[in-house]
Coordinates of C-alpha atoms in Angstrom, one line a residue:
M1 CA -16.1 -0.1 105.7
V2 CA -12.5 -1.1 105.6
N3 CA -10.4 0.9 108.0
I4 CA -6.9 0.7 106.2
K5 CA -5.2 2.9 108.8
K6 CA -6.3 0.6 111.5
N7 CA -5.4 -2.4 109.6
I8 CA -1.8 -1.3 109.0
Q9 CA -1.4 -0.4 112.5
N10 CA -2.6 -3.9 113.7
I11 CA -0.3 -5.5 111.2
T12 CA 2.6 -3.5 112.1
S13 CA 2.0 -4.5 115.7
N14 CA 1.8 -8.0 114.9
I15 CA 5.2 -7.8 112.8
Q16 CA 6.9 -6.3 115.8
S17 CA 5.3 -9.0 118.1
A18 CA 6.6 -11.7 115.8
Q19 CA 10.0 -10.2 115.6
K20 CA 10.3 -10.3 119.4
K21 CA 8.7 -13.9 119.6
F22 CA 11.0 -15.5 117.1
G23 CA 14.2 -13.7 118.2
R24 CA 14.5 -11.4 115.2
S25 CA 16.1 -8.0 115.1
Q26 CA 13.8 -4.9 115.6
N27 CA 12.7 -3.7 112.1
S28 CA 14.2 -6.6 110.3
V29 CA 10.8 -7.4 108.5
Q30 CA 9.3 -4.8 106.1
L31 CA 6.0 -4.4 105.3
L32 CA 4.9 -4.3 101.7
A33 CA 1.4 -3.2 100.9
A34 CA 0.3 -5.4 98.0
S35 CA -1.8 -2.9 96.2
K36 CA -2.8 -4.6 92.8
S37 CA -6.3 -3.6 91.9
R38 CA -6.5 -1.1 94.7
T39 CA -7.6 2.5 93.9
I40 CA -5.5 5.6 94.4
N41 CA -7.7 6.5 97.3
E42 CA -7.1 3.4 99.0
I43 CA -3.2 3.8 98.5
L44 CA -3.5 7.3 99.8
D45 CA -5.1 5.9 102.8
A46 CA -2.3 3.6 103.5
I47 CA 0.1 6.4 102.8
R48 CA -1.5 8.5 105.4
A49 CA -1.0 5.5 107.8
G50 CA 2.7 5.7 107.2
Q51 CA 3.0 3.0 104.5
R52 CA 5.7 3.7 101.9
I53 CA 6.6 0.3 100.1
F54 CA 3.8 -1.0 97.6
G55 CA 3.8 -4.0 95.4
E56 CA 2.2 -4.3 92.1
S57 CA 1.4 -7.3 89.9
Y58 CA 0.1 -5.8 86.5
V59 CA 2.6 -3.6 84.7
Q60 CA 0.3 -0.8 83.1
E61 CA -1.5 -0.4 86.3
G62 CA 1.6 -0.1 88.3
V63 CA 3.3 2.3 86.0
D64 CA 0.0 4.4 86.0
K65 CA -0.1 4.6 89.9
I66 CA 3.8 5.4 90.0
V67 CA 3.5 8.1 87.4
F68 CA 0.5 9.7 89.3
F69 CA 2.2 9.6 92.5
Q70 CA 5.5 10.9 91.2
K71 CA 3.6 13.8 89.8
K72 CA 1.3 14.6 92.7
Y73 CA 3.2 13.4 95.8
L74 CA 6.8 13.4 94.8
K75 CA 8.1 14.4 98.2
L76 CA 6.8 11.2 99.7
S77 CA 9.6 8.9 98.4
L78 CA 7.5 5.8 97.8
E79 CA 9.1 2.5 96.9
W80 CA 7.5 0.4 94.5
H81 CA 8.1 -3.2 93.8
F82 CA 7.0 -5.3 91.0
I83 CA 5.7 -8.8 92.4
G84 CA 4.1 -10.2 89.4
N85 CA 5.1 -12.2 86.4
I86 CA 7.0 -10.2 83.8
Q87 CA 6.5 -10.6 80.0
S88 CA 9.2 -9.9 77.6
N89 CA 7.4 -7.2 76.1
K90 CA 6.7 -5.5 79.4
T91 CA 10.3 -5.3 80.6
N92 CA 10.7 -1.7 79.4
Q93 CA 8.1 -0.2 81.5
V94 CA 9.1 -2.2 84.5
S95 CA 12.8 -1.2 84.1
K96 CA 11.9 2.3 83.7
N97 CA 9.5 2.8 86.5
F98 CA 10.1 0.2 89.4
D99 CA 12.7 0.5 92.3
W100 CA 12.5 -3.5 93.0
V101 CA 11.7 -6.7 91.0
H102 CA 10.7 -9.8 93.1
T103 CA 10.0 -12.1 90.3
I104 CA 13.0 -12.9 87.9
S105 CA 13.0 -16.4 86.9
R106 CA 14.6 -16.2 83.5
S107 CA 18.0 -15.0 82.2
K108 CA 16.2 -13.2 79.1
I109 CA 14.1 -11.1 81.6
A110 CA 17.1 -10.1 83.7
Q111 CA 18.9 -9.2 80.7
R112 CA 16.3 -7.1 79.2
L113 CA 15.8 -5.4 82.4
N114 CA 19.4 -4.4 82.8
D115 CA 19.7 -3.3 79.2
Q116 CA 16.5 -1.0 79.3
R117 CA 17.3 0.7 82.7
P118 CA 17.6 4.4 81.9
K119 CA 21.0 5.9 82.4
G120 CA 21.3 7.8 85.8
M121 CA 18.9 5.8 87.6
K122 CA 20.0 3.5 90.4
P123 CA 20.3 -0.3 89.7
I124 CA 17.0 -2.3 90.3
Q125 CA 16.9 -4.2 93.3
V126 CA 16.2 -7.8 92.3
L127 CA 15.1 -11.1 93.9
I128 CA 15.0 -14.7 92.1
Q129 CA 11.6 -16.2 92.2
V130 CA 12.0 -19.9 93.3
N131 CA 9.3 -22.3 93.0
T132 CA 9.8 -24.1 96.1
S133 CA 6.5 -26.2 95.9
N134 CA 7.4 -27.5 92.3
E135 CA 3.8 -26.5 91.2
R136 CA 3.5 -26.6 87.4
N137 CA 1.2 -23.6 87.4
K138 CA 3.6 -21.4 89.2
F139 CA 6.5 -19.2 88.0
G140 CA 9.8 -19.5 89.3
V141 CA 13.2 -21.4 88.9
T142 CA 14.1 -24.8 90.4
D143 CA 16.7 -25.3 92.9
T144 CA 19.5 -26.2 90.4
E145 CA 18.6 -23.2 88.3
I146 CA 19.3 -20.7 90.8
F147 CA 23.0 -20.4 90.8
P148 CA 23.3 -19.9 87.0
L149 CA 20.6 -17.0 87.2
A150 CA 22.3 -15.5 90.3
K151 CA 25.7 -15.7 88.2
L152 CA 24.3 -13.8 85.4
I153 CA 22.4 -11.1 87.4
S154 CA 25.6 -10.5 89.5
S155 CA 27.5 -9.7 86.2
L156 CA 24.7 -6.9 85.1
P157 CA 25.5 -3.5 86.1
N158 CA 21.9 -2.1 86.2
L159 CA 20.6 -4.9 88.5
K160 CA 21.6 -5.6 92.1
L161 CA 20.7 -9.0 93.3
R162 CA 19.3 -9.0 96.8
G163 CA 18.0 -12.4 97.6
L164 CA 15.1 -14.8 96.9
M165 CA 11.3 -14.7 96.7
S166 CA 8.7 -17.6 96.8
I167 CA 5.0 -18.1 96.7
P168 CA 4.5 -21.6 98.4
H169 CA 1.7 -23.8 98.4
N170 CA -1.3 -22.4 99.9
K171 CA -1.5 -24.4 103.4
S172 CA -3.5 -23.3 106.4
E173 CA -1.4 -25.3 109.2
Y174 CA 1.2 -23.2 110.7
Q175 CA 4.0 -26.2 110.8
S176 CA 3.5 -26.9 106.9
Q177 CA 3.7 -23.2 106.2
F178 CA 7.0 -22.9 108.3
S179 CA 8.4 -26.0 106.5
S180 CA 7.7 -24.5 103.2
F181 CA 9.3 -21.2 104.0
L182 CA 12.4 -23.1 105.4
K183 CA 13.2 -24.4 102.0
L184 CA 13.8 -20.9 100.7
V185 CA 15.5 -20.0 103.7
N186 CA 18.0 -23.0 103.2
L187 CA 18.5 -22.0 99.5
K188 CA 19.6 -18.7 100.4
K189 CA 21.9 -20.1 102.8
K190 CA 23.6 -22.0 100.0
L191 CA 23.5 -18.9 97.8
N192 CA 25.1 -16.8 100.4
L193 CA 28.3 -18.9 100.6
K194 CA 29.2 -17.4 97.1
Y195 CA 27.2 -14.2 97.5
P196 CA 27.5 -13.2 101.2
F197 CA 26.0 -9.8 100.7
L198 CA 22.4 -11.2 99.6
D199 CA 20.1 -9.9 102.6
T200 CA 16.5 -10.5 101.4
L201 CA 13.8 -13.1 101.6
S202 CA 10.5 -12.0 100.3
M203 CA 8.2 -14.7 101.6
G204 CA 4.7 -14.6 103.7
M205 CA 1.4 -13.2 102.9
S206 CA -1.9 -12.2 104.7
N207 CA -2.7 -16.0 105.6
D208 CA 1.2 -17.1 106.5
M209 CA 2.9 -14.1 107.7
H210 CA 3.8 -15.4 111.2
A211 CA 5.4 -18.6 109.9
A212 CA 7.3 -16.7 107.2
I213 CA 8.7 -14.3 110.0
A214 CA 9.4 -17.3 112.3
A215 CA 11.4 -18.6 109.2
G216 CA 13.3 -15.7 108.4
S217 CA 11.4 -13.5 106.1
T218 CA 12.6 -10.0 105.6
I219 CA 9.6 -8.7 103.4
V220 CA 6.1 -9.8 104.0
R221 CA 3.5 -9.0 101.1
I222 CA 0.3 -8.0 102.5
G223 CA -2.8 -7.1 100.7
T224 CA -6.1 -8.5 101.9
A225 CA -5.4 -7.9 105.6
I226 CA -4.6 -4.3 104.8
F227 CA -7.3 -3.5 102.1
G228 CA -9.7 -6.2 102.6
I229 CA -11.1 -8.5 99.9
R230 CA -10.7 -7.2 96.5
N231 CA -13.8 -5.9 94.5
Y232 CA -13.4 -6.6 90.7
D233 CA -16.5 -5.3 89.8

């Protein structure tokens, strides 16, 4: 039986220890619970443990959860991040329901999210996804594509550019993980010369969280270490 509350407590403690170890400011790293394929009850267990930020990768599943919690638990002020690939025909639902989007890599998607954001809602907080490992099977822009996309996003009133996100090549060695994350850190530094307000690096998951925090991550996306191995049956 997975003890979600204990797992969150342990991860939070590990984040705090890593912040101290690597000279990071207190509370400079946020824990995002990657909750795709997780049940309402599992998410409720995480909420009872104090978790308020959740990430979804499938649009309809994520929207269903958001609607449920808005109806049943409105006072909780949960924050919903979309962390999966976005297809053009799904932008409307993402724009109407999510607070953050981590995975913008095409100007068409950015434009549609902006145009479809309902009036009266706050701008979507967005990150540009970068393919730092240059893998053909991964989404994300190349180094040279970052600036044109950042320029477009910055001109859209219903989007607020916050920084960068990456899913690096899966490596088990700490130094290799750290080097991969430094690529995104250095790209953000270049971007900060023109956009000094950018403050977010979404990088690091259950198997490479410490290297990500050491490099400068501000959001770690943790799924398995919180909820256990997914059961797709």
